[in-house]
Amino acid sequence: MVRKLSIALLPGDGIGQEVVAAARKVLLALPGRHELAFSFEDLDWGSDYYFRHGAMMPIDALDRLQGHDAILLGAVGHPDIPDHITLHGLLLPIRRGFDLYANVRPAYLYEGVRSPLSGYAPGSIDMVVVRENTEGEYAPIGGFLYHHLPEEVAIQTSVMTRHGVERIIRFAFELARRRNGKKRVASITKSNAQGYTMTLWDRVFRAVAQEYPDMETESLLVDAAAMNFVRRPDSFDVVVASNLFGDILSDLSAIVTGSIGLAPSANLDPSRRRPSLFEPVHGSAPDIAGKGLANPLATILSAAQMLEHLEAGEAAQSLESAVRAVLKEGRALTADLGGNSTTSEVTSAVIEKLG
Ligand code: NAD
Ligand code: IPM
Ligand code: MN
């Protein structure tokens, strides 16, 4: 029986348009044996919508998204609108509004891809950054006093709740247990400087770790973690971090495995009450937007994570294998991977490999 999946497509801004169009094509080309049928709703929310309506998305946006099985998003960000307006108008309210608390960002060194670090064999770097996605440093708690005056004061407060910290750490351990990896969980904080939120995190990490005696653990300060992502990237398996630290470290894990153009992400509601959101780690890349130069593979791999989450695991594997084959062959690669192919050439190459 053919299973119908209803997907909200939210390409957003810049190269988001190009990479989501590519992922859509690839999903539609999945072989019939997977017995999946997609119904897409194309949503034109984003910066152009903002220029027309004065808001990034309609007021009832979350109600409209709620009806879908999942959301595939491109990127948000426009050079003519301050980033805090675009991001707080679209992506961040969806992550929080749907309680998509687990942001899962795998980084894998594929065969055929060159890491800027020398000496790493394909598959030897294989980690997942699990990023807390609903609170922490991204909590919209703060304000200005004497705004724009010489005596101006700005306050932005990081919010960590035991509930929020515990569930993301537990999620990381469960993921490490399921993965075919090193069964190792690294926790990243900065408790030497931030003695409240980050020490709460450390205490919860130690407590939850007790329940997983089969897992190796390490606790690193974020500055040392940044160094070790470069010095010994092959030692990491699952890395769990706060919202901001996870954001920063996942650009680093992306580049040590070749390119941000390859890095996918899942914003999950593990309770499955709400549609989860899948998106590349990268942004709208205004420097290359509209030129057909964007690497679509991060978004295609995000679509594979989406299929995995929707319990279409074989289709997800087909997609990932097709990407793997394109990379290994090395004929259709975008500039970020040292090639000179266009977005649509890479997309066609993936579709060809789907067979
Ligand atoms: P970016 O990820 O958009 O770009 C960083 C660099 O990587 C650029 O040189 C870009 O050309 C390159 N790059 C990114 N994706 C690529 C791809 N698929 N193929 C080839 N090259 C790629 O980050 P930025 O420049 O810091 O931010 C640009 C805008 O995107 C800002 O408005 C920012 O706020 C926004 N942003 C949005 C998201 C999101 O929507 N999730 C994520 C990051 C940044
Ligand atoms: C990401 C992005 C966003 C984040 C920005 C654009 C708000 O950098 O998804 O990695 O920090 O979450
Ligand atoms: Mn980021």
PDB file of C-alpha atoms in Angstrom, residues 66-236:
ATOM      1  CA  GLN A  66       0.486  21.318  12.330  1.00  0.00           C
ATOM      2  CA  GLY A  67      -1.497  19.443   9.691  1.00  0.00           C
ATOM      3  CA  HIS A  68       1.639  18.138   7.948  1.00  0.00           C
ATOM      4  CA  ASP A  69       3.764  15.103   8.718  1.00  0.00           C
ATOM      5  CA  ALA A  70       6.967  17.147   8.528  1.00  0.00           C
ATOM      6  CA  ILE A  71       8.464  20.438   7.423  1.00  0.00           C
ATOM      7  CA  LEU A  72      11.405  20.820   5.049  1.00  0.00           C
ATOM      8  CA  LEU A  73      13.002  24.245   5.321  1.00  0.00           C
ATOM      9  CA  GLY A  74      15.719  25.890   3.221  1.00  0.00           C
ATOM     10  CA  ALA A  75      17.151  28.923   4.980  1.00  0.00           C
ATOM     11  CA  VAL A  76      16.136  32.264   6.368  1.00  0.00           C
ATOM     12  CA  GLY A  77      18.065  35.527   6.163  1.00  0.00           C
ATOM     13  CA  HIS A  78      18.082  38.518   3.813  1.00  0.00           C
ATOM     14  CA  PRO A  79      20.784  41.180   3.476  1.00  0.00           C
ATOM     15  CA  ASP A  80      18.172  43.994   3.667  1.00  0.00           C
ATOM     16  CA  ILE A  81      16.468  42.860   6.896  1.00  0.00           C
ATOM     17  CA  PRO A  82      18.234  42.522  10.251  1.00  0.00           C
ATOM     18  CA  ASP A  83      18.804  38.834  10.985  1.00  0.00           C
ATOM     19  CA  HIS A  84      17.213  38.961  14.422  1.00  0.00           C
ATOM     20  CA  ILE A  85      13.954  40.041  12.780  1.00  0.00           C
ATOM     21  CA  THR A  86      13.911  37.330  10.128  1.00  0.00           C
ATOM     22  CA  LEU A  87      15.018  34.528  12.424  1.00  0.00           C
ATOM     23  CA  HIS A  88      12.796  35.552  15.337  1.00  0.00           C
ATOM     24  CA  GLY A  89       9.959  35.883  12.842  1.00  0.00           C
ATOM     25  CA  LEU A  90      10.188  32.418  11.360  1.00  0.00           C
ATOM     26  CA  LEU A  91      12.639  29.682  12.245  1.00  0.00           C
ATOM     27  CA  LEU A  92      13.040  30.214  15.994  1.00  0.00           C
ATOM     28  CA  PRO A  93       9.294  30.516  16.768  1.00  0.00           C
ATOM     29  CA  ILE A  94       8.671  27.231  14.924  1.00  0.00           C
ATOM     30  CA  ARG A  95      11.427  25.447  16.842  1.00  0.00           C
ATOM     31  CA  ARG A  96      10.056  26.724  20.156  1.00  0.00           C
ATOM     32  CA  GLY A  97       6.351  26.698  19.276  1.00  0.00           C
ATOM     33  CA  PHE A  98       6.476  23.036  18.279  1.00  0.00           C
ATOM     34  CA  ASP A  99       8.870  22.178  21.110  1.00  0.00           C
ATOM     35  CA  LEU A 100      11.384  20.746  18.608  1.00  0.00           C
ATOM     36  CA  TYR A 101      13.904  20.394  21.385  1.00  0.00           C
ATOM     37  CA  ALA A 102      16.388  18.016  19.804  1.00  0.00           C
ATOM     38  CA  ASN A 103      18.467  19.427  16.982  1.00  0.00           C
ATOM     39  CA  VAL A 104      20.400  16.528  15.488  1.00  0.00           C
ATOM     40  CA  ARG A 105      23.363  17.493  13.292  1.00  0.00           C
ATOM     41  CA  PRO A 106      25.410  14.581  11.955  1.00  0.00           C
ATOM     42  CA  ALA A 107      28.844  15.089  10.427  1.00  0.00           C
ATOM     43  CA  TYR A 108      30.356  12.226   8.448  1.00  0.00           C
ATOM     44  CA  LEU A 109      33.458  12.220   6.278  1.00  0.00           C
ATOM     45  CA  TYR A 110      32.195  10.633   3.054  1.00  0.00           C
ATOM     46  CA  GLU A 111      34.443   8.840   0.605  1.00  0.00           C
ATOM     47  CA  GLY A 112      35.406  11.270  -2.147  1.00  0.00           C
ATOM     48  CA  VAL A 113      35.206  14.298   0.123  1.00  0.00           C
ATOM     49  CA  ARG A 114      38.344  16.022   1.282  1.00  0.00           C
ATOM     50  CA  SER A 115      38.544  17.228   4.855  1.00  0.00           C
ATOM     51  CA  PRO A 116      40.646  20.357   5.397  1.00  0.00           C
ATOM     52  CA  LEU A 117      42.371  18.213   8.034  1.00  0.00           C
ATOM     53  CA  SER A 118      44.855  15.805   6.526  1.00  0.00           C
ATOM     54  CA  GLY A 119      45.129  12.120   7.253  1.00  0.00           C
ATOM     55  CA  TYR A 120      41.519  11.167   7.906  1.00  0.00           C
ATOM     56  CA  ALA A 121      40.131   8.162   6.030  1.00  0.00           C
ATOM     57  CA  PRO A 122      36.517   8.066   4.819  1.00  0.00           C
ATOM     58  CA  GLY A 123      34.219   7.265   7.716  1.00  0.00           C
ATOM     59  CA  SER A 124      36.863   7.973  10.341  1.00  0.00           C
ATOM     60  CA  ILE A 125      35.101  11.210  11.313  1.00  0.00           C
ATOM     61  CA  ASP A 126      31.563  10.239  12.226  1.00  0.00           C
ATOM     62  CA  MET A 127      29.881  12.337  14.870  1.00  0.00           C
ATOM     63  CA  VAL A 128      26.537  13.891  15.703  1.00  0.00           C
ATOM     64  CA  VAL A 129      26.117  17.194  17.446  1.00  0.00           C
ATOM     65  CA  VAL A 130      22.937  17.091  19.523  1.00  0.00           C
ATOM     66  CA  ARG A 131      21.977  20.648  20.169  1.00  0.00           C
ATOM     67  CA  GLU A 132      19.414  21.846  22.706  1.00  0.00           C
ATOM     68  CA  ASN A 133      16.947  23.734  20.536  1.00  0.00           C
ATOM     69  CA  THR A 134      14.337  25.523  22.620  1.00  0.00           C
ATOM     70  CA  GLU A 135      15.967  27.420  25.483  1.00  0.00           C
ATOM     71  CA  GLY A 136      19.462  28.268  26.698  1.00  0.00           C
ATOM     72  CA  GLU A 137      21.170  31.273  25.192  1.00  0.00           C
ATOM     73  CA  TYR A 138      18.403  31.598  22.545  1.00  0.00           C
ATOM     74  CA  ALA A 139      15.608  32.252  25.035  1.00  0.00           C
ATOM     75  CA  PRO A 140      14.062  35.574  24.013  1.00  0.00           C
ATOM     76  CA  ILE A 141      14.440  36.931  27.531  1.00  0.00           C
ATOM     77  CA  GLY A 142      15.937  40.371  27.842  1.00  0.00           C
ATOM     78  CA  GLY A 143      15.515  43.906  26.770  1.00  0.00           C
ATOM     79  CA  PHE A 144      16.915  47.365  26.393  1.00  0.00           C
ATOM     80  CA  LEU A 145      16.950  50.222  28.811  1.00  0.00           C
ATOM     81  CA  TYR A 146      17.543  53.733  27.480  1.00  0.00           C
ATOM     82  CA  HIS A 147      17.400  52.239  23.994  1.00  0.00           C
ATOM     83  CA  HIS A 148      19.675  54.086  21.544  1.00  0.00           C
ATOM     84  CA  LEU A 149      20.759  56.578  24.201  1.00  0.00           C
ATOM     85  CA  PRO A 150      24.361  56.970  25.300  1.00  0.00           C
ATOM     86  CA  GLU A 151      23.604  55.245  28.621  1.00  0.00           C
ATOM     87  CA  GLU A 152      21.977  52.292  26.843  1.00  0.00           C
ATOM     88  CA  VAL A 153      21.782  48.934  28.627  1.00  0.00           C
ATOM     89  CA  ALA A 154      21.121  45.590  26.916  1.00  0.00           C
ATOM     90  CA  ILE A 155      20.345  42.423  28.815  1.00  0.00           C
ATOM     91  CA  GLN A 156      19.981  38.967  27.306  1.00  0.00           C
ATOM     92  CA  THR A 157      19.443  36.133  29.720  1.00  0.00           C
ATOM     93  CA  SER A 158      20.289  32.505  29.167  1.00  0.00           C
ATOM     94  CA  VAL A 159      17.585  30.199  30.472  1.00  0.00           C
ATOM     95  CA  MET A 160      18.278  26.588  31.395  1.00  0.00           C
ATOM     96  CA  THR A 161      15.644  24.443  33.015  1.00  0.00           C
ATOM     97  CA  ARG A 162      16.338  21.089  34.622  1.00  0.00           C
ATOM     98  CA  HIS A 163      13.548  19.678  32.450  1.00  0.00           C
ATOM     99  CA  GLY A 164      15.077  21.095  29.252  1.00  0.00           C
ATOM    100  CA  VAL A 165      18.635  20.076  30.079  1.00  0.00           C
ATOM    101  CA  GLU A 166      17.722  16.601  31.253  1.00  0.00           C
ATOM    102  CA  ARG A 167      15.644  15.704  28.208  1.00  0.00           C
ATOM    103  CA  ILE A 168      18.302  16.737  25.693  1.00  0.00           C
ATOM    104  CA  ILE A 169      21.046  14.894  27.566  1.00  0.00           C
ATOM    105  CA  ARG A 170      18.881  11.791  27.808  1.00  0.00           C
ATOM    106  CA  PHE A 171      18.128  12.094  24.086  1.00  0.00           C
ATOM    107  CA  ALA A 172      21.875  12.173  23.373  1.00  0.00           C
ATOM    108  CA  PHE A 173      22.531   9.017  25.402  1.00  0.00           C
ATOM    109  CA  GLU A 174      19.643   7.188  23.730  1.00  0.00           C
ATOM    110  CA  LEU A 175      20.981   8.217  20.319  1.00  0.00           C
ATOM    111  CA  ALA A 176      24.491   7.041  21.188  1.00  0.00           C
ATOM    112  CA  ARG A 177      23.067   3.710  22.277  1.00  0.00           C
ATOM    113  CA  ARG A 178      21.156   3.281  18.969  1.00  0.00           C
ATOM    114  CA  ARG A 179      24.039   4.416  16.777  1.00  0.00           C
ATOM    115  CA  ASN A 180      26.582   2.043  15.440  1.00  0.00           C
ATOM    116  CA  GLY A 181      29.257   4.242  16.893  1.00  0.00           C
ATOM    117  CA  LYS A 182      31.823   4.499  19.606  1.00  0.00           C
ATOM    118  CA  LYS A 183      29.167   4.600  22.361  1.00  0.00           C
ATOM    119  CA  ARG A 184      30.636   7.805  23.613  1.00  0.00           C
ATOM    120  CA  VAL A 185      28.844  10.963  24.714  1.00  0.00           C
ATOM    121  CA  ALA A 186      30.700  14.244  25.125  1.00  0.00           C
ATOM    122  CA  SER A 187      29.011  17.081  26.979  1.00  0.00           C
ATOM    123  CA  ILE A 188      30.071  20.652  26.256  1.00  0.00           C
ATOM    124  CA  THR A 189      29.715  23.541  28.691  1.00  0.00           C
ATOM    125  CA  LYS A 190      31.561  26.577  29.983  1.00  0.00           C
ATOM    126  CA  SER A 191      30.989  26.159  33.692  1.00  0.00           C
ATOM    127  CA  ASN A 192      34.264  27.794  34.610  1.00  0.00           C
ATOM    128  CA  ALA A 193      32.789  31.104  33.463  1.00  0.00           C
ATOM    129  CA  GLN A 194      29.025  30.581  33.645  1.00  0.00           C
ATOM    130  CA  GLY A 195      28.559  29.193  37.121  1.00  0.00           C
ATOM    131  CA  TYR A 196      24.761  28.871  37.174  1.00  0.00           C
ATOM    132  CA  THR A 197      23.318  27.517  33.931  1.00  0.00           C
ATOM    133  CA  MET A 198      26.355  25.515  32.922  1.00  0.00           C
ATOM    134  CA  THR A 199      26.942  23.902  36.312  1.00  0.00           C
ATOM    135  CA  LEU A 200      23.296  22.810  36.329  1.00  0.00           C
ATOM    136  CA  TRP A 201      23.994  21.213  32.939  1.00  0.00           C
ATOM    137  CA  ASP A 202      27.148  19.471  34.257  1.00  0.00           C
ATOM    138  CA  ARG A 203      25.314  18.081  37.282  1.00  0.00           C
ATOM    139  CA  VAL A 204      22.463  16.760  35.174  1.00  0.00           C
ATOM    140  CA  PHE A 205      24.939  15.240  32.723  1.00  0.00           C
ATOM    141  CA  ARG A 206      26.709  13.360  35.513  1.00  0.00           C
ATOM    142  CA  ALA A 207      23.398  12.142  36.941  1.00  0.00           C
ATOM    143  CA  VAL A 208      21.968  10.940  33.613  1.00  0.00           C
ATOM    144  CA  ALA A 209      25.302   9.303  32.688  1.00  0.00           C
ATOM    145  CA  GLN A 210      24.907   7.013  35.719  1.00  0.00           C
ATOM    146  CA  GLU A 211      21.906   5.446  33.982  1.00  0.00           C
ATOM    147  CA  TYR A 212      24.039   4.578  30.948  1.00  0.00           C
ATOM    148  CA  PRO A 213      26.997   2.634  32.317  1.00  0.00           C
ATOM    149  CA  ASP A 214      27.569   1.144  28.843  1.00  0.00           C
ATOM    150  CA  MET A 215      28.507   4.595  27.495  1.00  0.00           C
ATOM    151  CA  GLU A 216      31.844   6.327  27.735  1.00  0.00           C
ATOM    152  CA  THR A 217      31.516   9.969  28.688  1.00  0.00           C
ATOM    153  CA  GLU A 218      33.595  13.097  28.676  1.00  0.00           C
ATOM    154  CA  SER A 219      32.823  16.629  29.744  1.00  0.00           C
ATOM    155  CA  LEU A 220      34.624  19.418  27.914  1.00  0.00           C
ATOM    156  CA  LEU A 221      34.746  23.159  28.133  1.00  0.00           C
ATOM    157  CA  VAL A 222      33.588  24.637  24.846  1.00  0.00           C
ATOM    158  CA  ASP A 223      36.915  26.300  24.054  1.00  0.00           C
ATOM    159  CA  ALA A 224      38.755  23.005  24.467  1.00  0.00           C
ATOM    160  CA  ALA A 225      35.991  21.246  22.522  1.00  0.00           C
ATOM    161  CA  ALA A 226      36.528  23.619  19.584  1.00  0.00           C
ATOM    162  CA  MET A 227      40.207  22.752  19.640  1.00  0.00           C
ATOM    163  CA  ASN A 228      39.529  19.028  19.910  1.00  0.00           C
ATOM    164  CA  PHE A 229      37.050  19.048  17.005  1.00  0.00           C
ATOM    165  CA  VAL A 230      40.130  19.968  14.948  1.00  0.00           C
ATOM    166  CA  ARG A 231      42.776  18.028  16.866  1.00  0.00           C
ATOM    167  CA  ARG A 232      40.934  14.715  17.295  1.00  0.00           C
ATOM    168  CA  PRO A 233      37.615  14.828  15.378  1.00  0.00           C
ATOM    169  CA  ASP A 234      37.672  11.045  15.029  1.00  0.00           C
ATOM    170  CA  SER A 235      37.331  10.613  18.796  1.00  0.00           C
ATOM    171  CA  PHE A 236      33.796  12.049  18.944  1.00  0.00           C
TER     172      PHE A 236
END
